[in-house]
Coordinates of C-alpha atoms in Angstrom, one line a residue:
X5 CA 53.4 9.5 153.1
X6 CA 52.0 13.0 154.4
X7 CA 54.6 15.4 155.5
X8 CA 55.1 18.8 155.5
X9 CA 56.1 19.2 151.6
X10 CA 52.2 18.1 150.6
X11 CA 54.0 14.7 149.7
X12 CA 50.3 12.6 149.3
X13 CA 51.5 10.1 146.7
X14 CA 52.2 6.4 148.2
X15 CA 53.3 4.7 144.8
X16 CA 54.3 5.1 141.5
X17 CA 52.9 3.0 138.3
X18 CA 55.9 2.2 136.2
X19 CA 54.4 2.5 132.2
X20 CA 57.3 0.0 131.8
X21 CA 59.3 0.1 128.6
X22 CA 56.7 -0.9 126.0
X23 CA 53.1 -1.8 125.9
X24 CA 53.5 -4.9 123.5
X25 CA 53.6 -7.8 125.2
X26 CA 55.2 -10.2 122.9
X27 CA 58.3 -6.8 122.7
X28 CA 58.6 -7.5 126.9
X29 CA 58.7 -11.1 126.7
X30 CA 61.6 -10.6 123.8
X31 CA 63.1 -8.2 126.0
X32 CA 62.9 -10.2 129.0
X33 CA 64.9 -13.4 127.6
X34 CA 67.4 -11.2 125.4
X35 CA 68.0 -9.3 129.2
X36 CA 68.0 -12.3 130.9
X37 CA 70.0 -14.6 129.4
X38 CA 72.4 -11.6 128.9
X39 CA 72.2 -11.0 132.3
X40 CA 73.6 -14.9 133.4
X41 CA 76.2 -14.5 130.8
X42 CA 77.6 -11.3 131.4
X43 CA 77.2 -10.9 135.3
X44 CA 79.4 -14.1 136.5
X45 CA 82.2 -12.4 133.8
X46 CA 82.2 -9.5 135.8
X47 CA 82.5 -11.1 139.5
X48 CA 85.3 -13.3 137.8
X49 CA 87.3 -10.0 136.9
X50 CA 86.6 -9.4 140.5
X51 CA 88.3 -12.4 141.3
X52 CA 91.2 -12.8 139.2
X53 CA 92.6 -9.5 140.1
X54 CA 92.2 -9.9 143.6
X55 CA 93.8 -13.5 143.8
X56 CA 96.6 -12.5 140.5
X57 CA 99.5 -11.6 142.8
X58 CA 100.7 -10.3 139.5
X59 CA 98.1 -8.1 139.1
X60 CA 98.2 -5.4 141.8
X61 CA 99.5 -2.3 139.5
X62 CA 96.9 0.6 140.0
X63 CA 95.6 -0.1 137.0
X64 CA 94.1 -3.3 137.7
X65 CA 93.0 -2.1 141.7
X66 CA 90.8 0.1 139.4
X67 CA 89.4 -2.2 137.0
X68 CA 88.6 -4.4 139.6
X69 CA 86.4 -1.7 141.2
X70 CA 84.8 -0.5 138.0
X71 CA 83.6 -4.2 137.7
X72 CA 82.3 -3.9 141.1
X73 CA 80.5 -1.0 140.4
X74 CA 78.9 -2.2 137.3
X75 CA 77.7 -4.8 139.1
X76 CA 76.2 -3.0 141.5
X77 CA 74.7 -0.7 139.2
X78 CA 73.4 -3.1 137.0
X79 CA 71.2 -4.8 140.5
X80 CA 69.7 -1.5 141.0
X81 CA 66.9 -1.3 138.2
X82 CA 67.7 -5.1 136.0
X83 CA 66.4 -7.4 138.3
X84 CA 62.9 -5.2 138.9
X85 CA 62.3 -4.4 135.4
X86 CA 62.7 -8.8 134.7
X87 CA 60.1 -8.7 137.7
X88 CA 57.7 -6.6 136.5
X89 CA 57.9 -7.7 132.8
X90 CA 56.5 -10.9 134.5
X91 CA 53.6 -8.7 136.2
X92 CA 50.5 -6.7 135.2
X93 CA 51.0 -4.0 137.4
X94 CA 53.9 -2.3 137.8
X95 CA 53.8 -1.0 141.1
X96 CA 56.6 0.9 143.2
X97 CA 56.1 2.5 146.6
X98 CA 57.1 6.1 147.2
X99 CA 60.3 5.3 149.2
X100 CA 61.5 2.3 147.2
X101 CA 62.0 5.0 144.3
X102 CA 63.3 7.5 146.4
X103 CA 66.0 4.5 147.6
X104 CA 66.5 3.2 143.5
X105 CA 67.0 6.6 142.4
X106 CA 69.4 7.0 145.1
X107 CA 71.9 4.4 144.6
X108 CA 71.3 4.8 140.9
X109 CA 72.9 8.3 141.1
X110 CA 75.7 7.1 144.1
X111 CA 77.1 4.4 141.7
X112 CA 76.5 6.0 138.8
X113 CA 78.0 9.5 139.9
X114 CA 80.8 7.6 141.5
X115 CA 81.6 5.3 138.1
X116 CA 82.2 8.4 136.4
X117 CA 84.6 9.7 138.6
X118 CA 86.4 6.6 138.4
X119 CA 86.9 7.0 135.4
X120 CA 88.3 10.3 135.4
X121 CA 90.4 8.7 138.4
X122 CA 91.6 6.0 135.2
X123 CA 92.6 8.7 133.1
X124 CA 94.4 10.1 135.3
X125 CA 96.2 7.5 136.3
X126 CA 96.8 6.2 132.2
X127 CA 98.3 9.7 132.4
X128 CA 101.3 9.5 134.9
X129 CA 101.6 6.1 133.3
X130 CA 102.5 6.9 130.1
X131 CA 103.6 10.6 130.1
X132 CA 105.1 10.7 133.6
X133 CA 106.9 7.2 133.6
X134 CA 109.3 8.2 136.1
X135 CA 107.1 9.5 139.2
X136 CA 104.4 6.9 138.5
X137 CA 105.2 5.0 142.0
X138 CA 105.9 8.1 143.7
X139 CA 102.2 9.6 142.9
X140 CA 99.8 6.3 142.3
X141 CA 100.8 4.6 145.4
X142 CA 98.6 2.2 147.6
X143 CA 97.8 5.1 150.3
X144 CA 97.5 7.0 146.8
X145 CA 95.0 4.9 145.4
X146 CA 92.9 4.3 148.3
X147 CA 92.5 8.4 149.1
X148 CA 91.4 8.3 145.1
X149 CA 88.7 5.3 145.6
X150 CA 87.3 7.2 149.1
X151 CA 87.1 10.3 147.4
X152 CA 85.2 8.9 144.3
X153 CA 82.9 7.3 146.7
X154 CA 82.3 10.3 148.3
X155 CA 81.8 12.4 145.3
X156 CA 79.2 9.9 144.4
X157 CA 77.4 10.1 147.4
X158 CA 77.3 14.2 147.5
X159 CA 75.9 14.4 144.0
X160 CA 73.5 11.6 144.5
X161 CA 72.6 13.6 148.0
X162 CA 71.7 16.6 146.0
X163 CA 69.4 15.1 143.9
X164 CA 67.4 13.1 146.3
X165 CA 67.0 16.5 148.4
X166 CA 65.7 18.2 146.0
X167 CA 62.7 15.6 144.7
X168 CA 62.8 15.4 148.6
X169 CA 61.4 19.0 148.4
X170 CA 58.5 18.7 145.9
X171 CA 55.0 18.2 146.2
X172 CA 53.6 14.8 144.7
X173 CA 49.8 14.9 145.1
X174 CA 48.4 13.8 141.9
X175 CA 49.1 11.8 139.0
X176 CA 51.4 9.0 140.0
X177 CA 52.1 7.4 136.1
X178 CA 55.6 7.3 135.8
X179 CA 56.4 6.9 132.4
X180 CA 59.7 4.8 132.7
X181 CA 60.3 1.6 133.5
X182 CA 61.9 2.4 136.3
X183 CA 62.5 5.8 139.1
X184 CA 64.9 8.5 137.6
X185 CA 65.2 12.1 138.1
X186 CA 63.5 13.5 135.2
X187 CA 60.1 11.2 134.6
X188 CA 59.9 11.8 138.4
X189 CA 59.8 15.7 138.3
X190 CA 57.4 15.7 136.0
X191 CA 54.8 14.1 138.2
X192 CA 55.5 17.0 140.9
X193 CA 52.4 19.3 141.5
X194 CA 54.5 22.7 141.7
X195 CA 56.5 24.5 139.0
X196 CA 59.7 22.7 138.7
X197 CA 61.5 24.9 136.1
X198 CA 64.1 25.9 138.7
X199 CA 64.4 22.3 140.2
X200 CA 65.1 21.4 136.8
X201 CA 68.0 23.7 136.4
X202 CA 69.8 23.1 139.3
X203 CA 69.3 18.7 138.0
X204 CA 70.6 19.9 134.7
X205 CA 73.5 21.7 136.6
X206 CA 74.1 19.0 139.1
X207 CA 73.9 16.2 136.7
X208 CA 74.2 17.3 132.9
X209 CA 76.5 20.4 132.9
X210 CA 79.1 18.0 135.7
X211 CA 78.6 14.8 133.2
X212 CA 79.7 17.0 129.9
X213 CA 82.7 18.3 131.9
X214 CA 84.0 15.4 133.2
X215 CA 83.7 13.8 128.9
X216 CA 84.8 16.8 127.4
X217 CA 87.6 16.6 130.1
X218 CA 88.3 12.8 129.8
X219 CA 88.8 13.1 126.0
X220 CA 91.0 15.9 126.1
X221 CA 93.1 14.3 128.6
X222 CA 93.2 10.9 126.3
X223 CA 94.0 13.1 122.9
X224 CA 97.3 14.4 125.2
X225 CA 97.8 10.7 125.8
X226 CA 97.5 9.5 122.1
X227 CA 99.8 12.3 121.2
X228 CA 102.3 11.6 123.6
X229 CA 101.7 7.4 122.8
X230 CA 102.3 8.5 118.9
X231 CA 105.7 10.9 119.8
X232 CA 107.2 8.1 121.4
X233 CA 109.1 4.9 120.4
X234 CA 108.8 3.1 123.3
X235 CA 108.4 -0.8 123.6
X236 CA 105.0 -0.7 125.3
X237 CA 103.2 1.4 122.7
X238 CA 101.1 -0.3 121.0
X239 CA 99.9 -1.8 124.7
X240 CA 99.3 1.9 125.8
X241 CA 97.4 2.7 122.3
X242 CA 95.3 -0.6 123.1
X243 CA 94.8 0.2 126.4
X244 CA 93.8 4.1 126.2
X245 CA 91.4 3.2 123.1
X246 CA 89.6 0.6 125.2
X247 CA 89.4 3.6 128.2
X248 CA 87.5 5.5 125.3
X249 CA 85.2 3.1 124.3
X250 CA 84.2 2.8 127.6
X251 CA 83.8 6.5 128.3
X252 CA 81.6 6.5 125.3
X253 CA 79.2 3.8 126.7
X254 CA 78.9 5.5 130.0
X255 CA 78.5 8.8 129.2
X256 CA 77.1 9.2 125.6
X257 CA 73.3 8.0 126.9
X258 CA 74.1 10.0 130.5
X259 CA 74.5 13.4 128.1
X260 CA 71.3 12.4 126.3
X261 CA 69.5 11.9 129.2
X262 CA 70.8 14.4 131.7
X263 CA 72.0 17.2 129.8
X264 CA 69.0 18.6 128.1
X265 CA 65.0 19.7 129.5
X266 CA 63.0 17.2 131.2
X267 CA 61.2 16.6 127.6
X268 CA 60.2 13.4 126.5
X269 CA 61.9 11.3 123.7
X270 CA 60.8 8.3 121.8
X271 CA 64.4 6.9 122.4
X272 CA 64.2 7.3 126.0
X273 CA 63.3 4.2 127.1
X274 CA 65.5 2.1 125.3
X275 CA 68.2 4.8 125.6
X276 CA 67.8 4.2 129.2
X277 CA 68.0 0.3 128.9
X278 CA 71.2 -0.1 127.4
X279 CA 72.2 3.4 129.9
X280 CA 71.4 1.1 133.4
X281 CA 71.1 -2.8 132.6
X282 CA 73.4 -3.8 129.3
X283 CA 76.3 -1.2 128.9
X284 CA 77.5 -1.3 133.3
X285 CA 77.9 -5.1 132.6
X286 CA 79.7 -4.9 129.4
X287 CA 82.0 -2.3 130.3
X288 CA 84.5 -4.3 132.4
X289 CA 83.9 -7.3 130.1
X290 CA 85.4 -5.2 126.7
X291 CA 88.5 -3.9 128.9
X292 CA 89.2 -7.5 129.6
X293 CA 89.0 -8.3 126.1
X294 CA 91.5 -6.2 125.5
X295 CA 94.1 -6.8 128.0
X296 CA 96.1 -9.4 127.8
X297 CA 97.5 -10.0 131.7
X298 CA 94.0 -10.1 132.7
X299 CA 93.2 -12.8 130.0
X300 CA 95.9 -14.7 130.9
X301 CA 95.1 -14.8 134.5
X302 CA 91.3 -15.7 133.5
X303 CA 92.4 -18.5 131.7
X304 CA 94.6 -19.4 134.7
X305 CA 92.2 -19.9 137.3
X306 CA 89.7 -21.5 134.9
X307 CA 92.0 -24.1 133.8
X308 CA 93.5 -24.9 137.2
X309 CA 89.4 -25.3 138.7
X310 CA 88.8 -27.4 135.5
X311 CA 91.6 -29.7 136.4
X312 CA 90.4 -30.3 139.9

């Protein structure tokens, strides 16, 4: 792929996550069988909500779509990574990782917005009771899920054009096992120090906000929760604390990753594992756990296809 911006590289070699083999084949079954487990769980959360006439609140129209982002999320590297453990060479073209890094910023950039979107509808829940159908409405909700999408799509935009811009016409070892932003500007045959600022800014300095952000909005929550003695408290307590474990799965490894210099760690790699393939499938999985109508509903539909 020769073009204009001295782009000469065709492929990438993916190091892959360790050198051991007997570590890749461990990894490959624990991944795996992980994989079959977890994965139907979330496409059954997918299911029950959208079949639960009972379960139509926001709340659930968003859990359902976090599930579905998951996922996705978790199809963009997983299912590669089993591939090439499998493989002696490691091989991705030029435009496959232009594509996976892509989509792995679109779903991921528009998970965390979601999430924000989840706070702020926990907030009008709980501390604005009275105009909570007045503000989360279906039209409401819908305008919230577009915009998330969209906001997913512009950051993911911004990175692609700028590793669109740089010069690959060397070394072509990329040592992940798989295509992110900052293993990939490392391989760029110009001085990147600015392109790594504005990926800092674009991806590390938004990700922090949006944490510090959702945390403080969850410590007003508690507060209010702990003020109050309404019936549903302890369900709100339960249902915020499970909001923060999840914020802490998704965006603890994205600040290690995204919010300091392209320099590389020893606990990248596996940082990066549990950042793409486990923690996007367990997500929706823990929230379920923890909720009670969605249980219900679960056991529902699995009892009523067992008895036919």
């Amino acid at each position: 792929i020769e073009n204009e911006n001295s782009t000469v590289v065709t492929e990438f070699i993916l190091v892959g996550l360790t050198q051991s083999r007997n570590i890749q084949l461990l990894v490959f079954v624990l991944v795996f069988i992980f994989y079959l487990i977890i994965l139907p769980g979330n496409f059954l959360i997918i299911l029950t909500i959208r079949s639960d006439p009972g379960l139509t609140a926001p709340l659930y129209f968003f859990l359902g779509n976090l599930a579905f982002l998951d996922a996705s999320y978790s199809f963009i590297v997983a299912p590669r990574m089993l591939v090439d453990f499998l493989s002696e060479k490691k091989v991705i073209s030029y435009r496959g990782c232009i594509t996976q890094l892509f989509f792995l910023h679109f779903l991921g950039g528009g998970e965390m917005l979601l999430l924000v979107v989840m706070a702020f509808d926990r907030y009008i829940a709980i501390c604005r009771p009275l105009h909570y159908s007045t503000v989360m409405n279906p039209r409401a909700c819908y305008a919230l899920l577009l915009a998330l999408w969209l906001g997913g799509f512009v950051h993911s935009i911004i990175q692609v054009a700028l590793i669109l811009r740089l010069p690959f016409c060397g070394p072509n070892r990329l040592d992940n096992f798989f295509c992110d932003v900052p293993q990939v500007i490392k391989l760029a045959c110009t001085d990147t120090f600015v392109v790594e600022l504005l990926m800092v800014f674009n991806s590390g300095l938004l990700t922090l906000i949006c944490f510090l952000g959702l945390l403080a909005s969850y410590a007003v929550i508690l507060c209010h929760v702990r003020g109050s003695a309404s019936e549903g408290k302890s369900k709100a307590l339960s249902t915020c604390t499970t909001h923060i474990i999840i914020i802490l799965l998704m965006f603890g490894p994205a600040i290690f990753i995204y919010t300091r210099p392209f320099r590389a760690l020893p606990a990248d790699k596996v940082v990066s594992l549990f950042h793409t393939v486990i923690f996007p499938l367990m997500n929706p999985v823990i929230y379920t756990l923890r909720n009670q109508e969605v249980k219900t509903s679960i056991r529902r539909i699995l009892s009523r296809h067992v008895v036919c």
